[in-house]
Each structure stands twice: as structure tokens, then as C-alpha cells.
Coordinates of C-alpha atoms in Angstrom, one line a residue:
X1 CA -45.2 24.1 72.7
X2 CA -42.0 22.5 71.3
X3 CA -43.9 20.3 69.0
X4 CA -45.8 23.3 67.7
X5 CA -42.6 25.1 66.8
X6 CA -41.2 22.1 65.1
X7 CA -44.3 21.8 62.9
X8 CA -44.1 25.5 62.0
X9 CA -40.5 25.1 61.0
X10 CA -41.2 22.1 58.8
X11 CA -44.0 23.9 57.1
X12 CA -41.9 27.0 56.5
X13 CA -39.0 24.9 55.1
X14 CA -41.4 23.1 52.7
X15 CA -42.8 26.4 51.4
X16 CA -39.3 27.7 50.7
X17 CA -38.3 24.5 49.0
X18 CA -41.4 24.7 46.8
X19 CA -40.3 28.1 45.5
X20 CA -37.2 26.6 43.9
X21 CA -37.3 26.0 40.1
X22 CA -37.6 22.2 40.3
X23 CA -38.9 20.1 37.4
X24 CA -42.6 19.7 37.3
X25 CA -44.1 16.7 35.5
X26 CA -46.5 17.6 32.7
X27 CA -48.7 15.7 30.3
X28 CA -46.9 17.0 27.2
X29 CA -46.0 14.4 24.7
X30 CA -43.0 14.9 22.5
X31 CA -44.0 16.0 19.0
X32 CA -41.9 16.6 15.9
X33 CA -43.1 18.9 13.1
X34 CA -39.7 19.5 11.5
X35 CA -40.9 18.2 8.2
X36 CA -43.3 21.2 7.9
X37 CA -40.7 23.8 8.8
X38 CA -39.6 26.4 6.3
X39 CA -36.2 25.5 4.9
X40 CA -35.5 29.0 3.5
X41 CA -32.3 29.4 5.4
X42 CA -28.5 28.7 5.1
X43 CA -26.6 27.0 7.8
X44 CA -23.1 28.2 8.7
X45 CA -21.8 25.6 11.1
X46 CA -22.0 28.0 14.0
X47 CA -24.8 26.1 15.8
X48 CA -25.7 29.0 18.2
X49 CA -26.3 31.2 15.2
X50 CA -27.9 28.4 13.1
X51 CA -30.6 27.5 15.7
X52 CA -31.6 31.2 16.0
X53 CA -31.7 31.5 12.2
X54 CA -33.9 28.3 11.8
X55 CA -36.2 29.6 14.5
X56 CA -36.5 33.1 13.0
X57 CA -37.4 31.8 9.6
X58 CA -40.5 30.1 11.1
X59 CA -41.9 33.4 12.4
X60 CA -45.7 33.8 12.2
X61 CA -46.2 30.1 11.6
X62 CA -49.2 28.8 13.7
X63 CA -49.9 25.5 15.4
X64 CA -52.0 24.3 12.4
X65 CA -49.3 25.3 10.0
X66 CA -46.8 23.1 11.6
X67 CA -49.0 20.3 12.7
X68 CA -48.6 20.2 16.4
X69 CA -51.5 18.9 18.4
X70 CA -50.9 20.3 21.9
X71 CA -48.7 22.7 23.8
X72 CA -45.6 23.0 21.6
X73 CA -43.1 25.6 22.9
X74 CA -40.6 22.9 24.0
X75 CA -41.1 20.9 20.7
X76 CA -40.4 24.1 18.8
X77 CA -37.0 24.5 20.5
X78 CA -36.2 20.8 19.9
X79 CA -37.2 20.8 16.2
X80 CA -35.0 23.9 15.6
X81 CA -32.1 22.2 17.3
X82 CA -32.6 19.1 15.2
X83 CA -32.6 21.1 11.9
X84 CA -29.5 23.1 13.1
X85 CA -27.6 19.9 13.9
X86 CA -27.6 20.4 17.7
X87 CA -29.9 17.7 18.9
X88 CA -27.2 16.0 21.0
X89 CA -26.7 19.0 23.2
X90 CA -30.4 20.0 23.2
X91 CA -32.1 16.6 23.6
X92 CA -35.6 16.2 22.4
X93 CA -38.3 16.5 25.1
X94 CA -41.9 17.7 24.8
X95 CA -42.3 19.2 28.2
X96 CA -40.6 22.5 29.4
X97 CA -39.4 21.0 32.7
X98 CA -38.1 17.8 30.9
X99 CA -36.2 19.9 28.4
X100 CA -34.7 22.0 31.2
X101 CA -33.4 18.9 33.0
X102 CA -32.1 17.2 29.8
X103 CA -30.4 20.4 28.7
X104 CA -28.4 20.6 32.0
X105 CA -27.7 16.9 31.8
X106 CA -26.2 17.5 28.3
X107 CA -23.6 19.9 29.8
X108 CA -25.7 23.0 29.4
X109 CA -24.9 25.8 31.9
X110 CA -26.9 28.6 33.4
X111 CA -25.9 32.1 32.4
X112 CA -27.1 35.5 33.5
X113 CA -26.3 37.5 30.4
X114 CA -28.0 35.8 27.5
X115 CA -26.7 35.7 23.9
X116 CA -27.7 34.3 20.6
X117 CA -28.5 30.5 20.8
X118 CA -29.2 30.4 24.5
X119 CA -32.5 28.7 25.6
X120 CA -34.8 30.9 27.8
X121 CA -37.1 29.2 30.3
X122 CA -40.0 30.8 32.1
X123 CA -40.8 29.7 35.7
X124 CA -43.9 30.7 37.6
X125 CA -43.1 31.3 41.3
X126 CA -46.8 31.3 42.2
X127 CA -47.8 27.9 40.7
X128 CA -44.2 26.5 41.0
X129 CA -44.2 25.3 37.4
X130 CA -42.1 25.7 34.3
X131 CA -44.5 27.4 31.9
X132 CA -42.7 28.3 28.7
X133 CA -39.4 28.4 26.7
X134 CA -37.8 29.8 23.6
X135 CA -34.6 30.5 21.7
X136 CA -32.6 33.8 22.3
X137 CA -32.0 35.7 19.0
X138 CA -29.7 38.2 20.8
X139 CA -29.3 39.5 24.3
X140 CA -32.8 41.1 24.3
X141 CA -35.0 39.3 21.9
X142 CA -36.1 35.7 21.7
X143 CA -38.0 33.5 19.1
X144 CA -40.7 31.5 20.8
X145 CA -43.1 28.9 19.6
X146 CA -46.7 28.8 20.9
X147 CA -46.5 32.5 22.0
X148 CA -50.0 33.9 21.3
X149 CA -50.6 30.7 19.3
X150 CA -47.8 31.2 16.8
X151 CA -44.0 31.6 16.4
X152 CA -43.3 35.1 17.7
X153 CA -40.4 37.5 18.1
X154 CA -40.5 38.4 21.8
X155 CA -38.7 41.2 23.8
X156 CA -38.9 40.4 27.5
X157 CA -42.7 40.2 27.8
X158 CA -44.7 37.2 29.1
X159 CA -48.0 36.5 30.8
X160 CA -49.3 33.0 31.5
X161 CA -52.9 31.9 31.4
X162 CA -53.4 32.7 35.0
X163 CA -52.3 36.4 34.6
X164 CA -48.9 35.8 36.2
X165 CA -46.3 37.9 34.3
X166 CA -42.6 38.9 34.1
X167 CA -43.6 42.5 34.8
X168 CA -45.1 41.6 38.2
X169 CA -42.2 39.4 39.1
X170 CA -44.4 36.3 39.5
X171 CA -42.7 34.8 36.5
X172 CA -38.9 34.6 36.2
X173 CA -36.6 33.8 33.3
X174 CA -33.7 31.4 33.5
X175 CA -31.1 31.2 30.6
X176 CA -29.3 28.0 29.7
X177 CA -26.4 27.9 27.3
X178 CA -26.2 24.6 25.5
X179 CA -22.7 23.0 25.1
X180 CA -22.6 23.8 21.3
X181 CA -18.8 23.4 21.4
X182 CA -19.3 19.7 22.3
X183 CA -22.0 19.0 19.7
X184 CA -21.0 16.3 17.2
X185 CA -24.3 15.8 15.3
X186 CA -24.9 17.3 11.8
X187 CA -28.0 18.8 10.3
X188 CA -30.2 16.3 8.5
X189 CA -29.8 16.1 4.7
X190 CA -33.4 14.9 4.4
X191 CA -36.2 14.6 6.9
X192 CA -37.5 11.1 7.4
X193 CA -41.1 11.8 6.7
X194 CA -40.5 14.3 4.0
X195 CA -37.4 13.1 2.0
X196 CA -38.1 15.6 -0.8
X197 CA -36.9 18.5 1.3
X198 CA -33.2 18.9 1.4
X199 CA -31.1 21.2 3.6
X200 CA -29.7 24.1 1.6
X201 CA -25.9 24.2 1.3
X202 CA -24.1 27.5 1.9
X203 CA -23.0 28.7 -1.5
X204 CA -20.1 30.9 -2.4
X205 CA -21.7 34.3 -2.3
X206 CA -18.9 35.9 -4.2
X207 CA -20.0 36.3 -7.8
X208 CA -18.9 38.1 -11.0
X209 CA -20.8 41.2 -10.0
X210 CA -19.0 41.5 -6.7
X211 CA -15.5 41.2 -8.1
X212 CA -15.8 43.5 -11.1
X213 CA -14.9 47.2 -11.0
X214 CA -17.3 49.8 -12.3
X215 CA -15.1 50.2 -15.4
X216 CA -15.3 46.5 -16.2
X217 CA -19.0 46.6 -16.0
X218 CA -19.3 49.5 -18.4
X219 CA -17.2 47.5 -20.9
X220 CA -19.4 44.5 -20.5
X221 CA -22.5 46.6 -21.2
X222 CA -21.0 48.0 -24.4
X223 CA -20.0 44.5 -25.5
X224 CA -23.5 43.1 -24.8
X225 CA -25.0 45.8 -27.0
X226 CA -22.6 45.1 -29.8
X227 CA -23.5 41.3 -29.6
X228 CA -27.2 42.1 -29.6
X229 CA -26.9 44.3 -32.7
X230 CA -25.0 41.7 -34.6
X231 CA -27.1 38.6 -33.8
X232 CA -28.7 38.6 -37.3
X233 CA -25.4 38.5 -39.1
X234 CA -23.2 35.4 -38.5
X235 CA -20.3 36.8 -40.3
X236 CA -20.2 39.9 -38.1
X237 CA -20.3 37.8 -35.0
X238 CA -17.1 36.1 -36.2
X239 CA -15.4 39.4 -36.9
X240 CA -16.4 40.8 -33.5
X241 CA -14.9 37.8 -31.7
X242 CA -11.7 38.1 -33.7
X243 CA -11.4 41.8 -32.8
X244 CA -12.0 41.0 -29.1
X245 CA -9.2 38.4 -29.1
X246 CA -6.7 41.0 -30.5
X247 CA -7.0 43.1 -27.4
X248 CA -3.9 43.7 -25.2
X249 CA -2.9 41.1 -22.6
X250 CA -4.2 43.3 -19.8
X251 CA -7.8 43.0 -21.3
X252 CA -7.8 39.2 -21.7
X253 CA -9.7 38.8 -18.5
X254 CA -12.3 41.2 -19.7
X255 CA -12.7 39.3 -23.0
X256 CA -13.4 36.1 -21.1
X257 CA -15.9 37.9 -19.0
X258 CA -17.6 39.2 -22.1
X259 CA -17.8 35.7 -23.6
X260 CA -19.4 34.5 -20.5
X261 CA -21.8 37.3 -20.5
X262 CA -22.9 36.6 -24.1
X263 CA -24.3 33.3 -23.0
X264 CA -26.2 35.1 -20.2
X265 CA -27.8 37.6 -22.6
X266 CA -29.4 34.7 -24.5
X267 CA -31.5 33.8 -21.5
X268 CA -35.1 35.1 -21.4
X269 CA -35.4 34.8 -17.7
X270 CA -35.9 38.4 -16.6
X271 CA -35.9 37.5 -12.9
X272 CA -32.1 37.4 -12.9
X273 CA -31.8 41.1 -13.7
X274 CA -31.8 42.1 -10.1
X275 CA -28.5 40.3 -9.5
X276 CA -26.7 42.3 -12.2
X277 CA -27.4 45.7 -10.8
X278 CA -24.3 47.9 -10.6
X279 CA -22.7 48.3 -7.2
X280 CA -20.9 51.5 -6.5
X281 CA -17.9 51.8 -4.2
X282 CA -18.8 55.4 -3.3
X283 CA -21.3 54.0 -0.8
X284 CA -18.6 52.0 1.0
X285 CA -18.1 52.6 4.8
X286 CA -19.2 51.6 8.2
X287 CA -23.0 51.5 8.8
X288 CA -25.2 50.4 11.7
X289 CA -28.4 48.5 11.6
X290 CA -31.2 51.1 11.9
X291 CA -34.3 49.1 12.4
X292 CA -37.0 49.9 14.9
X293 CA -36.7 46.8 17.0
X294 CA -36.3 43.6 15.0
X295 CA -32.9 42.4 13.5
X296 CA -32.1 43.0 9.9
X297 CA -31.9 40.0 7.5
X298 CA -28.8 39.4 5.4
X299 CA -29.6 37.5 2.1
X300 CA -27.5 35.6 -0.4
X301 CA -28.6 37.8 -3.3
X302 CA -30.1 41.3 -3.6
X303 CA -33.6 40.0 -3.6
X304 CA -36.3 39.8 -0.9
X305 CA -37.0 36.2 -1.8
X306 CA -33.4 35.1 -1.7
X307 CA -32.0 32.7 1.0
X308 CA -31.4 34.1 4.4
X309 CA -27.7 34.0 5.6
X310 CA -28.2 35.4 9.1
X311 CA -30.0 38.2 11.0
X312 CA -28.1 41.1 12.6
X313 CA -29.5 42.9 15.7
X314 CA -30.4 46.6 15.8
X315 CA -27.5 49.0 16.4
X316 CA -24.9 46.5 15.2
X317 CA -22.1 48.0 13.0
X318 CA -21.4 46.3 9.7
X319 CA -19.0 47.1 6.8
X320 CA -20.5 48.0 3.4
X321 CA -18.1 47.6 0.5
X322 CA -20.5 48.5 -2.3
X323 CA -24.2 49.4 -2.8
X324 CA -26.6 50.1 -5.6
X325 CA -27.7 53.3 -4.0
X326 CA -29.4 54.8 -1.0
X327 CA -33.1 54.4 -1.9
X328 CA -35.5 52.0 -0.1
X329 CA -35.2 49.6 -2.9
X330 CA -31.4 49.6 -3.1
X331 CA -29.1 46.9 -1.7
X332 CA -25.7 47.0 0.0
X333 CA -23.0 44.3 -0.2
X334 CA -22.2 43.8 3.5
X335 CA -19.5 42.0 5.5
X336 CA -20.4 41.0 9.1
X337 CA -18.1 38.6 11.0
X338 CA -17.8 35.6 8.7
X339 CA -20.9 36.5 6.7
X340 CA -20.9 38.2 3.3
X341 CA -24.2 39.1 1.7
X342 CA -26.8 41.7 0.8
X343 CA -28.9 43.9 3.1
X344 CA -31.5 46.6 2.4
X345 CA -30.1 50.1 2.4
X346 CA -33.4 51.3 3.8
X347 CA -32.4 50.1 7.3
X348 CA -28.7 51.0 7.3
X349 CA -27.4 54.3 8.6
X350 CA -23.8 55.4 7.9
X351 CA -21.6 56.0 10.9
X352 CA -19.6 59.2 10.6

């Protein structure tokens, strides 16, 4: 009778122990596809933000696009960390369980309220296996590789191949915050197997258009027209320049700007016209991101093809200093934390 009770106790203890999220050995080999990642992003030095930005830029890319040959959710996290310069605190490992263990060994800590840059792990309590992982974009959304076969933006939904899901409670999420503050590695300037691809450098987003007042811009426009009309007459050009230089001291800066603009008008590249749109201060104020679910992208220039500076979650308040207007095609010059760039007015709502 006693032996029977002891056996029952041992079996029960083993079952309880099996429910704990221990590392499970998998057959996943470590793969690197960083050379095929899109590099249309700008790094800020804030590695929690940078890894999320790198991940978001890869959205919709599939296994074949990146060149992975087997399960690749952990590889996706590691490649993003490598490109963001955080590979020392997010060590490369091709399996979900292996990545979880190495992340903790690199001073990562478990948190219960996730934020941007945290790594989310999915653990199935039925099969007792780590099944998936991704990168938190904010407290609610994550960017995950190999989700439905591609890089996807996910909002707290998951179901494994056996039908076990977060909704049923059979799959749980565990959030690990890498020790970004201890990271000493830097983003690669080139990728070893693709040396032609160079990491973009964060430019100074402040340009002539941003610093000029509306009055200055009108003066520039008038001067441009005068220069265009007089292009055929060399003598008149000289006279015009002399007249400009005789302006009062308070307009010397304007004269310099006009001279700079003359060179620009000689260019036949019409694609630059979008960056010279007038920005009006009457649209200045506090706005909030008014997207349906996904975050709103901030770009270096008022152009949908321009480099991405960061992504700002829905509902976040930002400061608009100027804007071209309130139409869907208009742009606002926005300040958010340490970022300054352009965002679509279509998805910004003014806060009264």
C-alpha cells in the first residue's frame, strides 16, 4: 500500500515538473539570411527601437524571399538583432528553446508588461515545447517571422500546428527583455556575403524647407521666377545679382538662400519637387496617431518611398510643427521623442 502511494506521488511530481517551460531540444539548425533583408531603415542607437524597426521593415517577406530552408522564427529574431547591433545580448541560435536559454544567460530578464524590443516566446503546455517567438513592436503587437509562412504583424493571436492556441490557454506567452543597456556590439557596416549593401546612416533631417518661414519661401519663389525669365540674357543675370546684393543687411540670409536655390532650379529631376512643398504653421498642434490597428511610419522625407525613421503606435500623441495640409496626400513635420520626420496627415487626428 505504501509503495503504491509512493509511486503515485512520483508520477504526479513528474507530471507537474513536465508542465514547466524547460528548454526542449529541437532539430533546428542556425540559419542567417541577413544579407537578403531589406535595408530601408535608419538606426537611431536605441537598440530596443532599432530591432523593432528592422523587423517591421521585413513585413510580408516569405521564407523563399529571405532564403531560409526550415523553421525560421528564431533565426528571424537573431538576424534582426544582428542588423540592429544587439547580437551580444541576443545570441544567435536557430531553435526557440535554445534562443530562450541563451537570452537569459546574456542577462535577459522576464517581464510581465512587454514593451518595444522585448522578445516574446510561445510555450505549449500540452506538448511541453517552445513553439514560436517574435519581437514586440509595442505592448500589444509583435513582428514575427514564419507566422503563416511570412513576416507578420501579430496582435496576441497564435495557434500551433496541433490546434493548440493562446485563446484556449494551451499556449502561453513569456516575455524576455534583453539587456540592451549592456550591449557593446555595433550594427554591421557591410554584410559578409553581400558587401555591396551598406547600413544607412541617420541623416540630419533638418533641411532648408523646415527652417524657412512662409514669407521666406514666397521670396524664394519670386526670385526663382525672375532667374528663369532672365536665363537667355547673360547681361540681365549680372544685373539681377547686383541688385540682390544691394539688399539690406537683414535680407543677406535670404540672398544666400536664393543663390543656393538658383542651382537647384537648373536640375531636371522632377522627383525632388515633393520635398519643396510649402509647410504651413497653421496646422501646428498636438495630434494622435489615428490608425486602425497598425503603427504609423515616420519617414525622413515627405515621400512614401523615403527611409523609415521609426514606427509610432496607434493612439500615441505627437507634436506637429508644420504641415502641407489636411488632405490624404499631405504630410506633417512631426516631433516624437528624439525623432523628427514626416508622417501622413491622413492618419493624424488633432487633439483639442
